[in-house]
GROMACS .gro file of C-alpha atoms in nm:
model
  282
    1MET     CA    1   3.924   3.801   3.020
    2LEU     CA    2   4.234   3.519   2.943
    3ASP     CA    3   4.543   3.619   2.906
    4TYR     CA    4   4.644   3.632   2.534
    5THR     CA    5   4.975   3.756   2.324
    6THR     CA    6   4.954   3.896   2.001
    7TYR     CA    7   5.190   3.926   1.720
    8VAL     CA    8   5.063   4.222   1.467
    9HIS     CA    9   5.271   4.190   1.101
   10LYS     CA   10   5.283   4.492   0.927
   11ASP     CA   11   5.113   4.415   0.598
   12ALA     CA   12   4.928   4.069   0.700
   13VAL     CA   13   4.524   4.126   0.757
   14THR     CA   14   4.432   3.715   0.819
   15TRP     CA   15   4.460   3.635   1.151
   16VAL     CA   16   4.589   3.250   1.329
   17THR     CA   17   4.411   3.199   1.685
   18PHE     CA   18   4.571   2.919   1.906
   19VAL     CA   19   4.455   2.704   2.088
   20HIS     CA   20   4.628   2.451   2.353
   21GLY     CA   21   4.467   2.132   2.488
   22ALA     CA   22   4.443   2.097   2.925
   23GLY     CA   23   4.675   2.070   3.075
   24GLY     CA   24   4.876   2.293   2.894
   25SER     CA   25   4.951   2.667   2.804
   26SER     CA   26   4.993   2.896   2.481
   27SER     CA   27   5.386   2.837   2.530
   28ILE     CA   28   5.278   2.434   2.355
   29TRP     CA   29   5.383   2.682   2.041
   30HIS     CA   30   5.733   2.798   2.129
   31LYS     CA   31   5.805   2.606   1.742
   32GLN     CA   32   5.514   2.737   1.576
   33VAL     CA   33   5.469   3.119   1.654
   34ARG     CA   34   5.844   3.242   1.510
   35GLU     CA   35   5.737   3.094   1.122
   36PHE     CA   36   5.364   3.165   1.130
   37ARG     CA   37   5.424   3.546   1.281
   38LYS     CA   38   5.595   3.629   0.924
   39HIS     CA   39   5.312   3.526   0.699
   40PHE     CA   40   5.013   3.640   1.000
   41ASN     CA   41   4.882   3.792   1.252
   42VAL     CA   42   4.888   3.570   1.529
   43LEU     CA   43   4.647   3.529   1.862
   44LEU     CA   44   4.803   3.299   2.128
   45LEU     CA   45   4.575   3.203   2.405
   46ASP     CA   46   4.602   3.094   2.758
   47LEU     CA   47   4.268   2.867   2.856
   48ARG     CA   48   4.071   2.960   3.248
   49GLY     CA   49   4.289   2.824   3.552
   50HIS     CA   50   4.668   2.720   3.239
   51GLY     CA   51   4.972   2.954   3.205
   52LYS     CA   52   4.868   3.283   3.379
   53SER     CA   53   4.518   3.276   3.272
   54LYS     CA   54   4.439   3.247   3.635
   55PRO     CA   55   4.078   3.158   3.742
   56SER     CA   56   3.843   3.464   3.832
   57LEU     CA   57   3.663   3.485   4.166
   58LYS     CA   58   3.385   3.412   3.959
   59ASP     CA   59   3.547   3.062   3.838
   60ALA     CA   60   3.608   2.997   4.229
   61PHE     CA   61   3.202   3.004   4.333
   62ASN     CA   62   3.160   2.796   4.019
   63ASP     CA   63   3.267   2.424   3.981
   64LYS     CA   64   3.042   2.371   3.671
   65TYR     CA   65   3.260   2.427   3.394
   66THR     CA   66   3.059   2.346   3.027
   67PHE     CA   67   3.270   2.382   2.671
   68ASP     CA   68   3.047   2.632   2.578
   69SER     CA   69   3.127   2.863   2.867
   70ILE     CA   70   3.530   2.758   2.804
   71THR     CA   71   3.461   2.862   2.404
   72ASP     CA   72   3.248   3.198   2.519
   73ASP     CA   73   3.644   3.295   2.686
   74ILE     CA   74   3.780   3.269   2.355
   75VAL     CA   75   3.475   3.453   2.118
   76GLU     CA   76   3.537   3.746   2.394
   77VAL     CA   77   3.892   3.751   2.363
   78ILE     CA   78   3.853   3.765   1.960
   79ARG     CA   79   3.575   4.016   2.009
   80TYR     CA   80   3.751   4.264   2.202
   81LEU     CA   81   4.055   4.237   1.948
   82ASP     CA   82   3.770   4.342   1.697
   83ILE     CA   83   3.903   4.020   1.518
   84LYS     CA   84   3.668   3.975   1.259
   85LYS     CA   85   3.731   3.671   1.095
   86SER     CA   86   4.051   3.394   1.230
   87HIS     CA   87   4.192   3.096   1.143
   88PHE     CA   88   4.198   2.890   1.398
   89VAL     CA   89   4.475   2.620   1.488
   90GLY     CA   90   4.427   2.372   1.772
   91ILE     CA   91   4.644   2.096   1.968
   92SER     CA   92   4.435   1.758   2.132
   93LEU     CA   93   4.139   1.901   2.332
   94GLY     CA   94   4.193   2.280   2.206
   95THR     CA   95   4.028   2.108   1.857
   96ILE     CA   96   3.692   2.017   2.047
   97LEU     CA   97   3.678   2.406   2.195
   98ILE     CA   98   3.770   2.508   1.812
   99ARG     CA   99   3.499   2.334   1.691
  100ASN     CA  100   3.218   2.423   1.905
  101LEU     CA  101   3.327   2.721   1.887
  102ALA     CA  102   3.275   2.727   1.488
  103GLU     CA  103   2.954   2.564   1.527
  104ARG     CA  104   2.826   2.880   1.820
  105ASN     CA  105   2.992   3.133   1.606
  106PRO     CA  106   3.062   3.066   1.221
  107GLU     CA  107   3.177   3.355   1.108
  108LEU     CA  108   3.477   3.402   1.339
  109VAL     CA  109   3.609   3.110   1.132
  110GLU     CA  110   3.786   3.122   0.847
  111SER     CA  111   3.908   2.777   0.873
  112MET     CA  112   4.010   2.504   1.132
  113VAL     CA  113   4.338   2.269   1.140
  114LEU     CA  114   4.330   2.034   1.423
  115GLY     CA  115   4.583   1.878   1.526
  116GLY     CA  116   4.621   1.553   1.747
  117ALA     CA  117   4.200   1.631   1.708
  118ILE     CA  118   3.957   1.427   1.977
  119LEU     CA  119   3.632   1.331   1.727
  120LYS     CA  120   3.541   1.015   1.935
  121LEU     CA  121   3.694   0.794   2.305
  122GLY     CA  122   3.740   0.472   2.211
  123PHE     CA  123   3.745   0.171   2.472
  124ARG     CA  124   4.095   0.244   2.604
  125SER     CA  125   3.990   0.637   2.641
  126GLN     CA  126   3.684   0.507   2.826
  127VAL     CA  127   3.882   0.332   3.035
  128LEU     CA  128   4.109   0.579   3.149
  129MET     CA  129   3.781   0.825   3.269
  130LYS     CA  130   3.657   0.558   3.448
  131LEU     CA  131   3.989   0.507   3.600
  132GLY     CA  132   4.052   0.857   3.624
  133VAL     CA  133   3.726   0.925   3.844
  134VAL     CA  134   3.755   0.648   4.062
  135PHE     CA  135   4.128   0.727   4.145
  136LYS     CA  136   4.139   1.139   4.158
  137SER     CA  137   4.038   1.191   4.530
  138ILE     CA  138   4.297   0.936   4.605
  139ILE     CA  139   4.617   1.029   4.433
  140PRO     CA  140   4.780   1.287   4.356
  141TYR     CA  141   4.645   1.490   4.085
  142LEU     CA  142   4.940   1.507   3.874
  143TRP     CA  143   5.027   1.155   3.916
  144LEU     CA  144   4.683   1.074   3.670
  145TYR     CA  145   4.810   1.360   3.480
  146ARG     CA  146   5.163   1.182   3.405
  147PHE     CA  147   4.991   0.813   3.350
  148PHE     CA  148   4.786   0.955   3.097
  149ALA     CA  149   5.005   1.132   2.948
  150PHE     CA  150   5.253   0.800   2.895
  151VAL     CA  151   4.912   0.623   2.762
  152ILE     CA  152   4.774   0.862   2.516
  153MET     CA  153   5.214   0.992   2.388
  154PRO     CA  154   5.377   0.623   2.506
  155HIS     CA  155   5.669   0.617   2.255
  156ARG     CA  156   6.049   0.704   2.275
  157ASN     CA  157   6.004   1.005   2.034
  158HIS     CA  158   5.715   1.082   2.215
  159LYS     CA  159   5.917   1.185   2.507
  160GLU     CA  160   5.930   1.576   2.425
  161SER     CA  161   5.553   1.594   2.402
  162ARG     CA  162   5.529   1.363   2.733
  163LEU     CA  163   5.810   1.608   2.961
  164LEU     CA  164   5.641   1.939   2.809
  165PHE     CA  165   5.288   1.842   2.902
  166VAL     CA  166   5.341   1.758   3.219
  167ARG     CA  167   5.549   2.066   3.291
  168GLU     CA  168   5.297   2.253   3.159
  169ALA     CA  169   5.064   2.047   3.439
  170LYS     CA  170   5.250   2.116   3.705
  171LYS     CA  171   5.158   2.500   3.748
  172LEU     CA  172   4.735   2.408   3.810
  173TYR     CA  173   4.618   2.397   4.056
  174GLN     CA  174   4.419   2.064   4.148
  175LYS     CA  175   4.050   2.138   4.212
  176GLU     CA  176   4.139   2.353   3.872
  177PHE     CA  177   4.251   1.993   3.740
  178LEU     CA  178   3.919   1.816   3.861
  179ARG     CA  179   3.707   2.044   3.727
  180TRP     CA  180   3.858   2.001   3.399
  181PHE     CA  181   3.818   1.640   3.446
  182ARG     CA  182   3.438   1.639   3.521
  183LEU     CA  183   3.460   1.829   3.203
  184THR     CA  184   3.597   1.555   2.965
  185SER     CA  185   3.470   1.269   3.125
  186GLU     CA  186   3.139   1.468   2.993
  187ILE     CA  187   3.205   1.495   2.646
  188ASN     CA  188   3.074   1.175   2.468
  189PRO     CA  189   2.723   1.348   2.334
  190LEU     CA  190   2.960   1.625   2.190
  191LEU     CA  191   3.201   1.434   2.043
  192ARG     CA  192   2.849   1.251   1.865
  193PHE     CA  193   2.757   1.584   1.748
  194PHE     CA  194   3.078   1.635   1.564
  195ARG     CA  195   3.112   1.296   1.418
  196SER     CA  196   2.727   1.361   1.266
  197ALA     CA  197   2.744   1.722   1.153
  198ASP     CA  198   2.920   1.748   0.803
  199ILE     CA  199   2.997   2.155   0.914
  200LYS     CA  200   3.076   2.379   0.586
  201ILE     CA  201   3.374   2.533   0.678
  202PRO     CA  202   3.744   2.429   0.587
  203THR     CA  203   3.927   2.205   0.815
  204LEU     CA  204   4.247   2.030   0.804
  205TYR     CA  205   4.354   1.761   1.000
  206VAL     CA  206   4.719   1.692   1.135
  207MET     CA  207   4.724   1.362   1.290
  208GLY     CA  208   5.040   1.193   1.368
  209GLY     CA  209   5.094   0.817   1.223
  210GLU     CA  210   5.121   0.715   1.608
  211ASP     CA  211   4.850   0.881   1.781
  212TYR     CA  212   4.633   0.526   1.834
  213LEU     CA  213   4.352   0.603   2.019
  214PHE     CA  214   4.262   0.902   1.859
  215LEU     CA  215   4.349   0.864   1.445
  216PRO     CA  216   4.060   0.588   1.358
  217ALA     CA  217   3.775   0.845   1.449
  218VAL     CA  218   3.943   1.087   1.218
  219LYS     CA  219   4.008   0.864   0.949
  220LYS     CA  220   3.606   0.781   0.963
  221ALA     CA  221   3.572   1.146   0.952
  222VAL     CA  222   3.703   1.280   0.700
  223GLN     CA  223   3.560   1.016   0.431
  224THR     CA  224   3.236   1.152   0.541
  225HIS     CA  225   3.293   1.536   0.579
  226ALA     CA  226   3.337   1.738   0.188
  227ASN     CA  227   3.517   2.019   0.344
  228SER     CA  228   3.771   1.813   0.557
  229SER     CA  229   4.142   1.684   0.503
  230LEU     CA  230   4.371   1.437   0.673
  231LEU     CA  231   4.783   1.524   0.683
  232LEU     CA  232   4.874   1.254   0.830
  233ILE     CA  233   5.227   1.228   0.980
  234GLU     CA  234   5.457   0.938   0.970
  235TYR     CA  235   5.671   0.844   1.308
  236CYS     CA  236   5.453   1.103   1.500
  237GLY     CA  237   5.236   1.066   1.820
  238HIS     CA  238   4.946   1.268   1.994
  239VAL     CA  239   5.148   1.594   1.995
  240VAL     CA  240   5.210   1.672   1.618
  241ASN     CA  241   5.338   2.034   1.659
  242VAL     CA  242   5.595   1.972   1.905
  243GLU     CA  243   5.720   1.620   1.803
  244GLN     CA  244   5.712   1.736   1.389
  245PRO     CA  245   5.782   2.097   1.427
  246LYS     CA  246   5.879   2.198   1.061
  247ILE     CA  247   5.629   1.984   0.886
  248PHE     CA  248   5.375   2.094   1.097
  249ASN     CA  249   5.451   2.455   0.991
  250SER     CA  250   5.527   2.397   0.674
  251LEU     CA  251   5.225   2.251   0.563
  252VAL     CA  252   4.973   2.398   0.766
  253ILE     CA  253   5.141   2.777   0.699
  254ASN     CA  254   5.052   2.638   0.314
  255TYR     CA  255   4.698   2.537   0.403
  256ILE     CA  256   4.616   2.872   0.576
  257SER     CA  257   4.753   3.045   0.296
  258ASP     CA  258   4.508   2.871   0.011
  259VAL     CA  259   4.232   2.669   0.196
  260SER     CA  260   4.108   2.635  -0.135
  261TRP     CA  261   4.311   2.322  -0.078
  262GLU     CA  262   4.139   1.984  -0.272
  263PRO     CA  263   4.192   1.663  -0.044
  264ILE     CA  264   4.362   1.555  -0.362
  265MET     CA  265   4.578   1.836  -0.263
  266VAL     CA  266   4.603   1.726   0.070
  267GLN     CA  267   4.688   1.345  -0.016
  268GLU     CA  268   4.937   1.487  -0.236
  269ALA     CA  269   5.110   1.716   0.040
  270MET     CA  270   5.126   1.384   0.263
  271LYS     CA  271   5.226   1.136  -0.042
  272GLN     CA  272   5.551   1.373  -0.060
  273GLU     CA  273   5.597   1.400   0.299
  274LYS     CA  274   5.642   1.049   0.328
  275GLN     CA  275   5.910   1.019   0.090
  276ARG     CA  276   6.095   1.241   0.241
  277GLN     CA  277   6.017   1.062   0.609
  278LEU     CA  278   6.142   0.751   0.451
  279LYS     CA  279   6.482   0.911   0.350
  280VAL     CA  280   6.525   1.012   0.654
  281VAL     CA  281   6.523   0.735   0.822
  282THR     CA  282   6.693   0.551   0.614
   0.00000   0.00000   0.00000
């Protein structure tokens, strides 16, 4: 079973489950835990091969990772803890796992908050994948990871996010990285399905205005998915919870507290937040 940590609120019955991205660990939520545990029961997970979740003996003889099998890891923990339903908060690749979990086990999902969501691999993303395929057996995986992190998070204000993910990636074994890399290289059919299917679960996308690789696809999806809303944080890149934690925490906590938010309410929250950011800049 995955390694996990729970923070149980003395009064709250609502659960929030955090799912990190590839190469990270539950430690990337360190700027969220204190605020969220004031309001909810919190579950933090380390995905297989990440953080304190070491590969099992079974994994050692099985190179084939699938999104379904990794999603089932999360479900196993949820059922073990007897959590009937949870809000799920994810970042980057973690958003794909949450979306997959919602398709396979919708009865477990109260709402989804997808930060730095990946819904499509555009031209630049696919070039990165192809470069990785060519060089993965030649170049140390950490070099590749640093390169990918810089392309995805290139600006000066993204530096903290880059360093955090590279630091966490150092804890991965080369073989483990290659398993996850092969998994992401087979992602397109799943993403096509997610873009076309309008799931009947409240979904809030939280995207940075500087998340150039992944933001366009999310904008298009929100226009056609009735239960989805987009919160755009300006002056922010891919890892929104690390770069703008106060904004992320405040608005996501409000959203989870009232998942009946209508898109117009999200738009108003965006407007207010942009006004606040402009004041900070000037």
